[in-house]
XYZ file of N, CA and C in Angstrom:
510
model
N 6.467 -0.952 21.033
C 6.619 0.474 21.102
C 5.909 1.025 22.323
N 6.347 1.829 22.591
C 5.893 2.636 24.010
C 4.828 3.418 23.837
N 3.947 3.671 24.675
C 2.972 5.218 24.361
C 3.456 6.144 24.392
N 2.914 6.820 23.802
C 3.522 8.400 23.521
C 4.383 8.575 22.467
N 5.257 7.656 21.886
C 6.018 7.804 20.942
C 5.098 7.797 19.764
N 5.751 9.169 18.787
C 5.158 9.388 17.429
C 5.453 8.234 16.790
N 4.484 7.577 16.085
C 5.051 6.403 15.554
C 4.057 7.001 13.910
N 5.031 6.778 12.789
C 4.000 6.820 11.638
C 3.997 5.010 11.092
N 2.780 5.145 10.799
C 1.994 4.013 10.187
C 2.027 4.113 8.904
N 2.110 3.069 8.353
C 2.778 2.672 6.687
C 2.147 1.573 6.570
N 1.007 1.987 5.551
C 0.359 0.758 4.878
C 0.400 0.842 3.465
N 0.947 -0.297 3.066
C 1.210 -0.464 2.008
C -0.184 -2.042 1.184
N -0.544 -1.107 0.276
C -1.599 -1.483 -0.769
C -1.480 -1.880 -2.032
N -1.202 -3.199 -2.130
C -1.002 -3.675 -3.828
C -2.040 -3.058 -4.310
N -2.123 -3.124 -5.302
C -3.637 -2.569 -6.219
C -4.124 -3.925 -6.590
N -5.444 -3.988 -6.874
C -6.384 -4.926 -6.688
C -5.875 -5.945 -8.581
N -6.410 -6.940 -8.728
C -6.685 -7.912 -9.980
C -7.197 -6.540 -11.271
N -6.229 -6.794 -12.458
C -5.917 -5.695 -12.972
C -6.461 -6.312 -14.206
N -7.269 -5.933 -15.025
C -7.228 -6.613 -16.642
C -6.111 -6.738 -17.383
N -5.662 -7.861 -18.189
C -4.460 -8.684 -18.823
C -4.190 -7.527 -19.696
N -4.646 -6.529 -20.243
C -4.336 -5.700 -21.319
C -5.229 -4.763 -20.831
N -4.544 -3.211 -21.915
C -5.421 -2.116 -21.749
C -5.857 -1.679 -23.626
N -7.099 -0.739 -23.715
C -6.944 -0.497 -25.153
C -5.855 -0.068 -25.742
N -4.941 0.942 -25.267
C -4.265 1.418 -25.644
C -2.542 0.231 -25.781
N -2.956 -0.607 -25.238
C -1.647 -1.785 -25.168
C -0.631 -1.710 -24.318
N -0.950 -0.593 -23.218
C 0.357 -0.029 -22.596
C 0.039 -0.873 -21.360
N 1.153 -1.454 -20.690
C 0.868 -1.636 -19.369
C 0.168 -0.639 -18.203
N 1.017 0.802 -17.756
C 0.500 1.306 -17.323
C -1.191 1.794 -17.639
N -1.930 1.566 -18.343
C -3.441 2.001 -18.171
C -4.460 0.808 -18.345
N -3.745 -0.066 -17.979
C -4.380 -1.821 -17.275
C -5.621 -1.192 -16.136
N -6.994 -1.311 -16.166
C -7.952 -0.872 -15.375
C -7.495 -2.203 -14.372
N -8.616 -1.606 -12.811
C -9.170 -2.988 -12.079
C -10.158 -3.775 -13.184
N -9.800 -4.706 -13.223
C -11.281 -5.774 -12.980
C -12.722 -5.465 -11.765
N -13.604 -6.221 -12.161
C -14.526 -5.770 -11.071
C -14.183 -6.558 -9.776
N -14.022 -7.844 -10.071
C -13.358 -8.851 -9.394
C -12.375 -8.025 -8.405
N -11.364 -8.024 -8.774
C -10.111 -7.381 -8.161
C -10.727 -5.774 -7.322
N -11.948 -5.382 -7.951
C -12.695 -4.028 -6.976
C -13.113 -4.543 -5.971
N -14.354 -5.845 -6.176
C -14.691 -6.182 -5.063
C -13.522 -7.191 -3.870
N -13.012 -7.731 -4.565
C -11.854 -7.892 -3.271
C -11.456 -7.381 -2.510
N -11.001 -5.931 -3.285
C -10.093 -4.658 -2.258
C -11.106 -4.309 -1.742
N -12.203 -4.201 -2.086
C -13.322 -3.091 -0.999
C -13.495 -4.177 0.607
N -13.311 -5.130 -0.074
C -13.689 -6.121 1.329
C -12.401 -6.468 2.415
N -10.978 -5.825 1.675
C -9.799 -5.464 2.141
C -9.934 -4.742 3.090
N -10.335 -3.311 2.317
C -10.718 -1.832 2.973
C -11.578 -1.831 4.113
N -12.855 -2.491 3.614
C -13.931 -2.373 4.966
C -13.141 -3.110 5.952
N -12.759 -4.069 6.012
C -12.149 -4.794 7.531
C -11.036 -3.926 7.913
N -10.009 -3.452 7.010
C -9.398 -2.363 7.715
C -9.759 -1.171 8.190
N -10.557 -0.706 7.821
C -11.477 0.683 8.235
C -11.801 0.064 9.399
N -12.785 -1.259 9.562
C -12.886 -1.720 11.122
C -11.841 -1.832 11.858
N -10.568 -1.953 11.242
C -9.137 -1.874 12.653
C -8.804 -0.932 12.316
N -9.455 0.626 12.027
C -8.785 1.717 12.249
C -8.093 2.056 11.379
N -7.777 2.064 10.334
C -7.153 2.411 9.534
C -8.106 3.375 8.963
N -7.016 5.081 8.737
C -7.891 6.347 8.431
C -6.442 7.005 7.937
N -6.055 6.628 6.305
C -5.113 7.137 5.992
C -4.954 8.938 6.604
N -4.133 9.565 6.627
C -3.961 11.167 6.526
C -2.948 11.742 5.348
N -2.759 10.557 4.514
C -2.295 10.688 3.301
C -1.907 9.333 2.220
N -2.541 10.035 1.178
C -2.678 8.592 0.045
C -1.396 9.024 -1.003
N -0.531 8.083 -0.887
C 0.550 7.725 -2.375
C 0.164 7.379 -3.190
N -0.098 7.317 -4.699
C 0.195 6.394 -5.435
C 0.907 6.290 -6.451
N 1.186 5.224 -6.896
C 2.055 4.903 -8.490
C 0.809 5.906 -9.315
N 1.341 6.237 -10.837
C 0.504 6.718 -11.877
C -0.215 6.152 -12.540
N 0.318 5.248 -12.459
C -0.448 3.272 -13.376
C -1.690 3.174 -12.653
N -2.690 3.448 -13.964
C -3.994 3.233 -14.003
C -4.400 1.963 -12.383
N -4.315 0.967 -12.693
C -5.082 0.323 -11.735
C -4.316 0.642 -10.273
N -2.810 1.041 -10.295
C -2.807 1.723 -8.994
C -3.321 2.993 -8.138
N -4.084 3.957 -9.250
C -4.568 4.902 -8.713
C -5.859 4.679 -8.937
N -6.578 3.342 -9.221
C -8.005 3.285 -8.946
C -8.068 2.943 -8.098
N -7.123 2.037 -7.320
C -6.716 0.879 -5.755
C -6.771 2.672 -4.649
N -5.982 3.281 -5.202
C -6.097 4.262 -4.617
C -7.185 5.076 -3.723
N -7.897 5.429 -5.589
C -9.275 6.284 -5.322
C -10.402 5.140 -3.859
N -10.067 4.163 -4.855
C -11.184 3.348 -3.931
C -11.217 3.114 -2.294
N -9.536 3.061 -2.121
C -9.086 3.153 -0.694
C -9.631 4.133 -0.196
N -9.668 6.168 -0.460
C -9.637 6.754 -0.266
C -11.299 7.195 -0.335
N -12.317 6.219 -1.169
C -13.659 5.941 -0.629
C -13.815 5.612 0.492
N -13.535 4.278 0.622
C -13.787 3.467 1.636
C -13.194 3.633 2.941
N -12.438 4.186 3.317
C -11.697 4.884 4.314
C -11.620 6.234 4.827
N -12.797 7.220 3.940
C -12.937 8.318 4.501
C -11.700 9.455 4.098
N -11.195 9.311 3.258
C -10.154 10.032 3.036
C -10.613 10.739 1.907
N -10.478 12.467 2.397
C -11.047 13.761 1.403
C -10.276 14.257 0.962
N -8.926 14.247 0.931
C -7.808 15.366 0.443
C -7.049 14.455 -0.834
N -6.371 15.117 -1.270
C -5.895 15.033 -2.650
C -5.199 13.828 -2.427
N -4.960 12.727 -3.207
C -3.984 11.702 -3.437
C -2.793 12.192 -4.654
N -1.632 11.531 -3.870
C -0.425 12.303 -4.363
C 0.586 11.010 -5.455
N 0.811 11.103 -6.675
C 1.341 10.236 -7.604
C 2.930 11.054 -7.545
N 3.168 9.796 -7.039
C 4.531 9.350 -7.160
C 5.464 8.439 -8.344
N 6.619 8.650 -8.933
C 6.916 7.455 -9.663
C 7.683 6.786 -8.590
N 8.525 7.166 -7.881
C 8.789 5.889 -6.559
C 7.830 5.143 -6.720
N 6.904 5.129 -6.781
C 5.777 3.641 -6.349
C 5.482 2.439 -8.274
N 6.304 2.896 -8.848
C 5.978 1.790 -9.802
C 6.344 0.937 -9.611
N 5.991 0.041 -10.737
C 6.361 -1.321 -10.715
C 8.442 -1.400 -10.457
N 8.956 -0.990 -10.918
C 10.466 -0.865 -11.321
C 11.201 0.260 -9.997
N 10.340 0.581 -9.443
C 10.414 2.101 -8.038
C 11.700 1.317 -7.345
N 12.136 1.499 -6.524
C 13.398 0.822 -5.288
C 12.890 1.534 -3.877
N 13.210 0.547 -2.999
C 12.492 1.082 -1.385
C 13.425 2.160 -1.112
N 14.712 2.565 -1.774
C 15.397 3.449 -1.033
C 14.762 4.694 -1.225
N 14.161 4.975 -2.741
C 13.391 5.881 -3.114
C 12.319 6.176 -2.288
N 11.304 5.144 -2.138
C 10.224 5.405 -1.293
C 10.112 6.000 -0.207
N 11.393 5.373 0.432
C 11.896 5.693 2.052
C 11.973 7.297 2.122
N 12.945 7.772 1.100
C 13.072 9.188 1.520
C 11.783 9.838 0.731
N 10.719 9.758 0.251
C 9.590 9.863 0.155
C 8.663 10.313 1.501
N 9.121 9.023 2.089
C 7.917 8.983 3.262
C 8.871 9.507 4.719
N 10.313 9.799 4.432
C 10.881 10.492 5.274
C 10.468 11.750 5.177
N 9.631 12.424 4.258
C 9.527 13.741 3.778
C 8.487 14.374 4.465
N 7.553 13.074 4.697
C 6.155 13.204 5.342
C 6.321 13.428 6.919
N 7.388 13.537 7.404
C 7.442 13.488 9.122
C 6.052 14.339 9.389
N 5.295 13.894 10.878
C 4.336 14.834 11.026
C 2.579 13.415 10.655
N 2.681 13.001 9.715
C 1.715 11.826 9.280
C 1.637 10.821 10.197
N 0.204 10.942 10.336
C 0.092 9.542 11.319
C 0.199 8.267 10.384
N -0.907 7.922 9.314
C -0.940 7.478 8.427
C -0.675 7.467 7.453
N 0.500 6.611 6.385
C 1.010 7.099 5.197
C 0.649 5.745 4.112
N -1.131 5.665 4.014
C -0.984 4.625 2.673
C -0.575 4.654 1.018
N 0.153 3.655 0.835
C 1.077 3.845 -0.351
C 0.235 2.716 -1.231
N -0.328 3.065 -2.380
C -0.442 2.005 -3.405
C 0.169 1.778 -4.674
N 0.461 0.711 -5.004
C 1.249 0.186 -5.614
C 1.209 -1.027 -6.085
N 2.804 -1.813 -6.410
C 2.934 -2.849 -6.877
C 3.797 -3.638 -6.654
N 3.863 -4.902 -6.822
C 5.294 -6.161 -7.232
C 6.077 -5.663 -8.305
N 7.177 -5.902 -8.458
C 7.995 -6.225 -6.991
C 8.640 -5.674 -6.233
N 8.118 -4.157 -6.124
C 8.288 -3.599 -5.362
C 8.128 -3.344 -3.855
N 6.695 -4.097 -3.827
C 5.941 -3.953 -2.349
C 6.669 -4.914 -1.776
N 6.649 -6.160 -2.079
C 7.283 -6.945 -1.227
C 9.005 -6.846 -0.898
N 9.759 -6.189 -1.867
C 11.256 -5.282 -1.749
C 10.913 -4.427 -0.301
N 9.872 -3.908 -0.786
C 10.025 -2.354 0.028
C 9.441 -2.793 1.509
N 8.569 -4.197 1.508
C 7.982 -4.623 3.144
C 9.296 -4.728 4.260
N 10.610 -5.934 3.158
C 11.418 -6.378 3.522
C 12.598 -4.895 4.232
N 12.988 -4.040 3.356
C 13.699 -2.861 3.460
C 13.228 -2.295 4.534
N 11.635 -1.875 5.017
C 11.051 -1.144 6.080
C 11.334 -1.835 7.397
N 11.430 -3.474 7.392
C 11.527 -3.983 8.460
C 12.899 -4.298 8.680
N 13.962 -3.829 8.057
C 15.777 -3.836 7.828
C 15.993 -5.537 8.117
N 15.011 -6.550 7.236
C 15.638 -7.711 6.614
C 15.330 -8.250 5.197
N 16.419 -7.369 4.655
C 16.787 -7.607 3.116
C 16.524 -9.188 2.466
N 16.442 -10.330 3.446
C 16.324 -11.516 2.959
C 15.041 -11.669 3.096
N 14.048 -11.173 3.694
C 12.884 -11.552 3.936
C 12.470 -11.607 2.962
N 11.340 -13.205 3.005
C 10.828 -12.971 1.427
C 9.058 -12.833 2.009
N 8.229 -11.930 1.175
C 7.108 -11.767 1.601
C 6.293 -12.149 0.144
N 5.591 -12.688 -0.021
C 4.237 -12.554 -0.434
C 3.013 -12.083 -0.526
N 3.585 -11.248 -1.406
C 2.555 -9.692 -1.647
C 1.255 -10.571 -2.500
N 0.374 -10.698 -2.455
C -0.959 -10.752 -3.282
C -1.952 -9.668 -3.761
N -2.649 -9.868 -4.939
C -3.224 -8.406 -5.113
C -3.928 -8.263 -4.340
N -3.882 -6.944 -3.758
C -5.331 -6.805 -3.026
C -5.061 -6.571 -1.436
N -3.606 -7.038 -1.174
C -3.023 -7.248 -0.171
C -3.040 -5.763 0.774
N -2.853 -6.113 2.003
C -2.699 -4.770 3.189
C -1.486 -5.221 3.889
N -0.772 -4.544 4.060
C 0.614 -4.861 4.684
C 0.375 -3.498 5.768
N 0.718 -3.447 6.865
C 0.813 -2.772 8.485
C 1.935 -2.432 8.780
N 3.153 -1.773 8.540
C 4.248 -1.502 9.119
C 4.791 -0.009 9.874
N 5.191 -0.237 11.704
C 5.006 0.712 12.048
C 6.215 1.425 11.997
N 6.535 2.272 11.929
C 7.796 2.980 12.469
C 8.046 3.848 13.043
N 8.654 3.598 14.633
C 9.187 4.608 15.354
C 9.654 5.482 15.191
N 10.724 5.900 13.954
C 11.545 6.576 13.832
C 11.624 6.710 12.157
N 12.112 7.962 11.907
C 12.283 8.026 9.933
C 13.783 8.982 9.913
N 14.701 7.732 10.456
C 15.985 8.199 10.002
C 16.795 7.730 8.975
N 17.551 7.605 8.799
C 18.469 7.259 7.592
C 18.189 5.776 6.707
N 18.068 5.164 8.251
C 17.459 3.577 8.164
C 16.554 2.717 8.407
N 15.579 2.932 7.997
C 14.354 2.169 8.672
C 14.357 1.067 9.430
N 13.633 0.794 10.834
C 13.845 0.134 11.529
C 12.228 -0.242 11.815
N 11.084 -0.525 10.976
C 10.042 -0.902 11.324
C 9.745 -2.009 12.039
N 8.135 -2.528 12.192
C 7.378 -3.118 13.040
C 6.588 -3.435 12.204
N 6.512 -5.000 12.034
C 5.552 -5.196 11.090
C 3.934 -6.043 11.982
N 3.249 -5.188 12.143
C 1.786 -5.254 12.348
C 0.943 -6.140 12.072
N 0.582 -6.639 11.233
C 0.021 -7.347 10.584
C -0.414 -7.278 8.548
N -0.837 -8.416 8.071
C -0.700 -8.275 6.790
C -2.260 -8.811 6.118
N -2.960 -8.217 5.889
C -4.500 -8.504 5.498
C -4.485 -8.694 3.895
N -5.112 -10.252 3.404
C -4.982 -10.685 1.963
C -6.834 -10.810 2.067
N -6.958 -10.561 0.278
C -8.164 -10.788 0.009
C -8.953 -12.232 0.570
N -8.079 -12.960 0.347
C -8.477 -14.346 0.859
C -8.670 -14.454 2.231
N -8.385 -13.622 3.460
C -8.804 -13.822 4.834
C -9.813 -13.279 4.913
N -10.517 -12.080 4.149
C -11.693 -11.405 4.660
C -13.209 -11.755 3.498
N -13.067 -13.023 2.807
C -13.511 -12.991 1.966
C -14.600 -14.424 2.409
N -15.746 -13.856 1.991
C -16.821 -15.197 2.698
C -16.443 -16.689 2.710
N -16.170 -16.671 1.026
C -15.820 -18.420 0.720
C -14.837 -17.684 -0.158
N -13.594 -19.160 0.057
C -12.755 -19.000 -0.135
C -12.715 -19.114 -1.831
């Protein structure tokens, strides 16, 4: 991409290692684990070191996606309201998302948290190859840029930060 071109940035955030059950039995209000907290925070801090300073937080409604959220929105300096979406569930479709984040023109930064198997649908859709298969992990940071928010997404995929690269011992 060239300088000067508005480019919005799309990072997309699995939500961190989720407990197997919630009291209530429902999937959606599955907390983080502490485990799965401290992973993502060690996600977050190395991305905060490459710059990453959302100017707006998505998330699914599902409990451990809007704690992945809150916590992002610690650790990254982000003061303004985080916005729940159902596009971002588990069952969401990238076409949904897309005109979501087509809505946002104007955003430098648009982090989205969420889930499988959606994230890895929606990595493939942003970068317009439907066959791509990605491997989303919890905890995961996915980088995708895009020049343009027209009809069809035509992203740039940046780089992809897993708990396991920023993590002391493996």
């Amino acid at each position: 991409m060239r300088p000067g071109i508005n480019v919005m940035q799309i990072l997309l955030l699995r939500h961190g290692i989720a407990a197997d059950t919630s009291p209530s039995g429902r999937d959606a209000d599955r907390a983080l684990t502490i485990e799965g907290t401290r992973r993502l925070k060690l996600v977050l801090e190395r991305a905060k070191c490459a710059g990453v300073a959302p100017t707006m937080i998505l998330s699914s409604p599902y409990r451990r996606a809007r704690e992945t959220a809150e916590l992002a929105a610690r650790v990254l300096g982000y003061g303004e309201q985080i916005l729940q979406t159902a596009a971002l569930e588990p069952g969401g479709r990238p076409e949904q998302v897309w005109e979501e984040l087509r809505a946002l023109r104007g955003e430098d930064q648009v982090l989205l948290s969420g889930h499988e198997p959606l994230f890895s649908a929606l990595t493939a859709y942003l970068l317009n190859a439907p066959t791509l298969a990605v491997d989303f992990k919890k905890g995961a940071l996915v980088r995708v840029d895009m020049p343009s928010l027209g009809a069809a997404p035509r992203g740039v995929l940046r780089w992809m930060l897993t708990p396991r690269l920023v993590m002391e011992e493996p």
